[in-house]
PDB file of C-alpha atoms in Angstrom:
ATOM      1  CA  PHE A   1       0.057   0.141   0.114  1.00 52.00           C
ATOM      2  CA  LYS A   2       1.020   3.297  -0.406  1.00 57.00           C
ATOM      3  CA  ASP A   3       0.395   5.965   2.786  1.00 56.00           C
ATOM      4  CA  TYR A   4      -0.873   9.646   2.246  1.00 57.00           C
ATOM      5  CA  GLY A   5      -0.418  10.709   5.366  1.00 60.00           C
ATOM      6  CA  SER A   6      -4.355  11.346   5.913  1.00 65.00           C
ATOM      7  CA  HIS A   7      -5.845   8.127   3.640  1.00 65.00           C
ATOM      8  CA  ARG A   8      -4.337   5.404   2.353  1.00 71.00           C
ATOM      9  CA  GLN A   9      -4.327   3.124  -1.369  1.00 81.00           C
ATOM     10  CA  CYS A  10      -3.390  -0.558  -1.747  1.00 86.00           C
ATOM     11  CA  ALA A  11      -1.460  -0.767  -4.821  1.00 90.00           C
ATOM     12  CA  CYS A  12      -0.104  -3.468  -6.522  1.00 91.00           C
ATOM     13  CA  GLY A  13       3.580  -5.545  -5.912  1.00 91.00           C
ATOM     14  CA  ALA A  14       5.835  -6.123  -8.382  1.00 91.00           C
ATOM     15  CA  GLY A  15       4.548  -8.501 -11.114  1.00 91.00           C
ATOM     16  CA  PHE A  16       1.255  -8.058 -10.753  1.00 94.00           C
ATOM     17  CA  TYR A  17      -1.271  -5.284 -12.066  1.00 91.00           C
ATOM     18  CA  GLY A  18      -4.457  -4.444 -10.425  1.00 92.00           C
ATOM     19  CA  ASN A  19      -6.291  -2.105  -9.290  1.00 89.00           C
ATOM     20  CA  GLY A  20      -4.579  -2.468  -5.784  1.00 86.00           C
ATOM     21  CA  ILE A  21      -7.471  -5.059  -3.879  1.00 89.00           C
ATOM     22  CA  VAL A  22      -6.993  -6.861  -6.601  1.00 92.00           C
ATOM     23  CA  CYS A  23      -4.180  -8.492  -9.130  1.00 93.00           C
ATOM     24  CA  GLY A  24      -2.940 -10.841 -10.984  1.00 94.00           C
ATOM     25  CA  ASP A  25       0.606 -11.722 -12.765  1.00 94.00           C
ATOM     26  CA  SER A  26       1.967  -9.815 -15.007  1.00 93.00           C
ATOM     27  CA  ASN A  27       2.983 -12.085 -17.521  1.00 94.00           C
ATOM     28  CA  GLU A  28       6.142 -10.320 -18.048  1.00 91.00           C
ATOM     29  CA  CYS A  29       7.056 -12.918 -20.688  1.00 90.00           C
ATOM     30  CA  LEU A  30       5.071 -11.497 -23.285  1.00 90.00           C
ATOM     31  CA  ALA A  31       8.134  -8.659 -24.260  1.00 82.00           C
ATOM     32  CA  ASN A  32       9.709  -9.662 -26.976  1.00 75.00           C
ATOM     33  CA  ASP A  33      13.058  -8.934 -25.435  1.00 78.00           C
ATOM     34  CA  THR A  34      12.643 -10.321 -22.139  1.00 83.00           C
ATOM     35  CA  CYS A  35      15.369 -12.909 -22.053  1.00 85.00           C
ATOM     36  CA  GLY A  36      17.300 -11.669 -24.469  1.00 80.00           C
ATOM     37  CA  ALA A  37      17.136 -12.000 -27.981  1.00 77.00           C
ATOM     38  CA  ASN A  38      19.307 -15.956 -27.740  1.00 78.00           C
ATOM     39  CA  PRO A  39      16.865 -18.376 -29.527  1.00 80.00           C
ATOM     40  CA  LEU A  40      18.196 -20.710 -27.402  1.00 83.00           C
ATOM     41  CA  VAL A  41      16.936 -18.770 -24.192  1.00 87.00           C
ATOM     42  CA  HIS A  42      13.003 -18.917 -23.287  1.00 88.00           C
ATOM     43  CA  CYS A  43      10.807 -17.464 -20.456  1.00 90.00           C
ATOM     44  CA  VAL A  44       8.989 -18.792 -17.741  1.00 92.00           C
ATOM     45  CA  ASN A  45       6.268 -16.967 -16.174  1.00 94.00           C
ATOM     46  CA  THR A  46       6.308 -17.655 -12.620  1.00 94.00           C
ATOM     47  CA  ARG A  47       3.726 -15.968 -10.283  1.00 93.00           C
ATOM     48  CA  GLY A  48       4.713 -11.729  -9.617  1.00 93.00           C
ATOM     49  CA  SER A  49       8.049 -12.587 -11.811  1.00 92.00           C
ATOM     50  CA  TYR A  50       9.390 -14.942 -14.289  1.00 92.00           C
ATOM     51  CA  GLN A  51      12.831 -16.836 -15.129  1.00 91.00           C
ATOM     52  CA  CYS A  52      14.774 -17.768 -18.454  1.00 90.00           C
ATOM     53  CA  GLU A  53      15.726 -20.665 -19.302  1.00 90.00           C
ATOM     54  CA  CYS A  54      17.689 -22.718 -21.832  1.00 91.00           C
ATOM     55  CA  SER A  55      15.568 -24.782 -24.386  1.00 85.00           C
ATOM     56  CA  SER A  56      17.503 -27.651 -24.281  1.00 85.00           C
ATOM     57  CA  ASP A  57      18.512 -30.054 -20.420  1.00 85.00           C
ATOM     58  CA  GLY A  58      21.900 -30.269 -19.211  1.00 89.00           C
ATOM     59  CA  TYR A  59      22.127 -25.954 -20.143  1.00 91.00           C
ATOM     60  CA  GLU A  60      22.002 -23.972 -18.029  1.00 89.00           C
ATOM     61  CA  VAL A  61      21.370 -19.914 -18.690  1.00 88.00           C
ATOM     62  CA  ILE A  62      24.291 -17.431 -17.775  1.00 86.00           C
ATOM     63  CA  ASN A  63      25.001 -14.207 -18.440  1.00 83.00           C
ATOM     64  CA  GLY A  64      22.170 -14.333 -20.697  1.00 78.00           C
ATOM     65  CA  ALA A  65      23.463 -17.227 -23.132  1.00 84.00           C
ATOM     66  CA  CYS A  66      23.151 -21.331 -22.767  1.00 88.00           C
ATOM     67  CA  SER A  67      25.839 -22.800 -21.682  1.00 90.00           C
ATOM     68  CA  ASP A  68      26.860 -26.472 -20.622  1.00 92.00           C
ATOM     69  CA  ARG A  69      26.202 -27.675 -17.498  1.00 91.00           C
ATOM     70  CA  ASP A  70      28.230 -29.991 -15.541  1.00 92.00           C
ATOM     71  CA  GLU A  71      26.129 -32.483 -14.619  1.00 91.00           C
ATOM     72  CA  CYS A  72      29.041 -33.984 -12.732  1.00 93.00           C
ATOM     73  CA  ALA A  73      29.140 -32.125 -10.484  1.00 91.00           C
ATOM     74  CA  LEU A  74      25.538 -32.619  -9.024  1.00 83.00           C
ATOM     75  CA  SER A  75      25.482 -35.746  -6.550  1.00 78.00           C
ATOM     76  CA  GLY A  76      25.287 -39.316  -7.242  1.00 82.00           C
ATOM     77  CA  ARG A  77      26.480 -39.287 -10.748  1.00 87.00           C
ATOM     78  CA  CYS A  78      27.938 -42.293 -11.653  1.00 91.00           C
ATOM     79  CA  ALA A  79      28.194 -44.585  -8.967  1.00 91.00           C
ATOM     80  CA  ASN A  80      31.062 -47.593  -9.210  1.00 93.00           C
ATOM     81  CA  GLY A  81      32.413 -45.763 -12.275  1.00 94.00           C
ATOM     82  CA  ARG A  82      33.747 -42.285 -12.968  1.00 94.00           C
ATOM     83  CA  CYS A  83      31.592 -39.339 -14.730  1.00 95.00           C
ATOM     84  CA  ILE A  84      32.362 -37.173 -17.796  1.00 94.00           C
ATOM     85  CA  ASN A  85      31.325 -34.447 -18.777  1.00 94.00           C
ATOM     86  CA  THR A  86      29.790 -33.812 -21.879  1.00 92.00           C
ATOM     87  CA  ASN A  87      28.693 -30.923 -23.922  1.00 91.00           C
ATOM     88  CA  GLY A  88      25.208 -30.931 -22.997  1.00 90.00           C
ATOM     89  CA  THR A  89      25.037 -34.380 -21.404  1.00 91.00           C
ATOM     90  CA  PHE A  90      27.433 -36.265 -19.310  1.00 93.00           C
ATOM     91  CA  HIS A  91      28.326 -40.657 -19.299  1.00 93.00           C
ATOM     92  CA  CYS A  92      30.000 -42.573 -16.659  1.00 94.00           C
ATOM     93  CA  GLU A  93      33.380 -45.256 -17.132  1.00 95.00           C
ATOM     94  CA  CYS A  94      32.156 -47.532 -15.366  1.00 95.00           C
ATOM     95  CA  ASN A  95      34.747 -49.079 -12.804  1.00 95.00           C
ATOM     96  CA  HIS A  96      36.186 -53.052 -13.304  1.00 92.00           C
ATOM     97  CA  GLY A  97      33.461 -55.244 -11.954  1.00 92.00           C
ATOM     98  CA  TYR A  98      30.776 -53.207 -13.545  1.00 94.00           C
ATOM     99  CA  LEU A  99      28.836 -52.212 -17.097  1.00 93.00           C
ATOM    100  CA  GLY A 100      26.533 -49.424 -18.323  1.00 89.00           C
ATOM    101  CA  CYS A 101      24.563 -47.834 -21.321  1.00 83.00           C
ATOM    102  CA  GLY A 102      25.808 -44.314 -20.634  1.00 84.00           C
ATOM    103  CA  GLN A 103      24.523 -42.964 -17.296  1.00 89.00           C
ATOM    104  CA  THR A 104      24.810 -45.978 -15.271  1.00 90.00           C
ATOM    105  CA  CYS A 105      26.622 -48.113 -13.609  1.00 93.00           C
ATOM    106  CA  GLU A 106      25.334 -52.153 -13.147  1.00 93.00           C
ATOM    107  CA  ASP A 107      27.359 -54.686 -11.346  1.00 94.00           C
ATOM    108  CA  VAL A 108      28.215 -57.835 -12.992  1.00 93.00           C
ATOM    109  CA  ASP A 109      27.196 -60.592 -11.868  1.00 94.00           C
ATOM    110  CA  GLU A 110      29.901 -63.068 -13.259  1.00 91.00           C
ATOM    111  CA  CYS A 111      28.899 -65.967 -11.677  1.00 91.00           C
ATOM    112  CA  ALA A 112      25.501 -65.367 -14.288  1.00 93.00           C
ATOM    113  CA  ILE A 113      27.125 -64.810 -16.873  1.00 90.00           C
ATOM    114  CA  SER A 114      30.373 -67.604 -16.499  1.00 86.00           C
ATOM    115  CA  VAL A 115      33.394 -65.480 -16.616  1.00 86.00           C
ATOM    116  CA  HIS A 116      34.276 -66.002 -13.310  1.00 86.00           C
ATOM    117  CA  THR A 117      37.885 -68.090 -12.101  1.00 83.00           C
ATOM    118  CA  CYS A 118      35.961 -71.056 -10.142  1.00 86.00           C
ATOM    119  CA  SER A 119      37.020 -74.173 -10.985  1.00 83.00           C
ATOM    120  CA  VAL A 120      34.032 -77.677 -11.422  1.00 81.00           C
ATOM    121  CA  ASN A 121      35.056 -77.701  -6.791  1.00 79.00           C
ATOM    122  CA  GLU A 122      34.116 -74.726  -6.374  1.00 83.00           C
ATOM    123  CA  MET A 123      30.913 -72.345  -5.855  1.00 87.00           C
ATOM    124  CA  CYS A 124      30.607 -68.996  -7.467  1.00 90.00           C
ATOM    125  CA  VAL A 125      29.634 -66.145  -4.620  1.00 92.00           C
ATOM    126  CA  ASN A 126      28.996 -62.481  -7.227  1.00 93.00           C
ATOM    127  CA  THR A 127      30.489 -59.511  -4.275  1.00 93.00           C
ATOM    128  CA  ASN A 128      29.781 -55.630  -5.862  1.00 92.00           C
ATOM    129  CA  GLY A 129      32.399 -55.595  -9.348  1.00 92.00           C
ATOM    130  CA  SER A 130      33.674 -58.921  -8.139  1.00 92.00           C
ATOM    131  CA  HIS A 131      32.634 -62.598  -7.441  1.00 91.00           C
ATOM    132  CA  ILE A 132      34.795 -64.781  -5.325  1.00 89.00           C
ATOM    133  CA  CYS A 133      34.865 -68.951  -4.677  1.00 87.00           C
ATOM    134  CA  SER A 134      33.893 -70.918  -1.803  1.00 83.00           C
ATOM    135  CA  CYS A 135      34.085 -74.626  -1.460  1.00 80.00           C
ATOM    136  CA  ASN A 136      31.628 -77.227  -2.083  1.00 80.00           C
ATOM    137  CA  PRO A 137      29.880 -78.802   0.080  1.00 78.00           C
ATOM    138  CA  GLY A 138      32.018 -82.401   0.309  1.00 75.00           C
ATOM    139  CA  ASN A 139      35.534 -80.733  -0.852  1.00 75.00           C
ATOM    140  CA  LYS A 140      39.106 -79.821   0.441  1.00 73.00           C
ATOM    141  CA  ARG A 141      42.468 -78.900  -0.976  1.00 69.00           C
ATOM    142  CA  ASP A 142      45.269 -81.408   0.455  1.00 71.00           C
ATOM    143  CA  ASN A 143      48.789 -80.353   1.142  1.00 73.00           C
ATOM    144  CA  ASP A 144      49.645 -80.662  -2.529  1.00 73.00           C
ATOM    145  CA  GLY A 145      47.035 -78.284  -3.217  1.00 65.00           C
ATOM    146  CA  ILE A 146      44.309 -81.287  -5.006  1.00 67.00           C
ATOM    147  CA  TRP A 147      40.937 -81.534  -4.505  1.00 64.00           C
ATOM    148  CA  LYS A 148      39.726 -84.788  -1.949  1.00 67.00           C
ATOM    149  CA  THR A 149      36.234 -85.447  -0.720  1.00 66.00           C
ATOM    150  CA  ALA A 150      35.914 -84.645   2.411  1.00 58.00           C
ATOM    151  CA  ASP A 151      32.811 -83.802   5.297  1.00 49.00           C
ATOM    152  CA  ALA A 152      33.060 -80.503   4.281  1.00 40.00           C
ATOM    153  CA  CYS A 153      34.967 -77.816   3.665  1.00 46.00           C
ATOM    154  CA  SER A 154      36.200 -76.031   7.351  1.00 48.00           C
ATOM    155  CA  PRO A 155      36.913 -72.230   8.558  1.00 49.00           C
ATOM    156  CA  GLU A 156      39.514 -73.844  10.736  1.00 49.00           C
ATOM    157  CA  ASP A 157      40.925 -75.886   8.435  1.00 50.00           C
ATOM    158  CA  PRO A 158      43.507 -73.886   6.094  1.00 46.00           C
ATOM    159  CA  LEU A 159      43.766 -76.344   3.811  1.00 47.00           C
ATOM    160  CA  SER A 160      40.103 -77.032   3.150  1.00 49.00           C
ATOM    161  CA  CYS A 161      39.992 -74.117   0.594  1.00 52.00           C
ATOM    162  CA  PRO A 162      41.804 -72.674  -2.480  1.00 52.00           C
ATOM    163  CA  ARG A 163      43.869 -69.892  -2.308  1.00 50.00           C
ATOM    164  CA  HIS A 164      41.827 -65.980  -2.879  1.00 51.00           C
ATOM    165  CA  SER A 165      38.269 -68.802  -2.034  1.00 53.00           C
ATOM    166  CA  GLN A 166      36.774 -68.926   1.640  1.00 53.00           C
ATOM    167  CA  ALA A 167      34.764 -71.498   3.368  1.00 49.00           C
TER     168      ALA A 167
END
């Protein structure tokens, strides 16, 4: 409102039009030059204001122009890999043991696709980014590394599983 000493008069705030009692939102985007002359930048009317946005994802308005947004600076990108920012987008280079189709990296189940290093006397167990080989029940190695039938793998027996395996 405006204070005129003996009386007060209501007025609409910035970004609004009307008689001060009833106010409506002004659409600042109706003016052709609201966001400049760049055809890649478009105006979005908001309540009492507006904002300029780029017409394509992966860009942001900086000084009236669309500039590449560094998506890799946002948290949560490319878990299990390295984020590579490119013009208007990004892609992931996945760590060993993970595969992706551009923007995510998922664990490879080496056991399911038979690309593991376990012998026929071992059981493959998938882990994040890798796998481990465990003794099959009823097998163990002797002192010479030869597989022998046993009651079961025994964590107390250091010869029960091959090197890099678990009981």
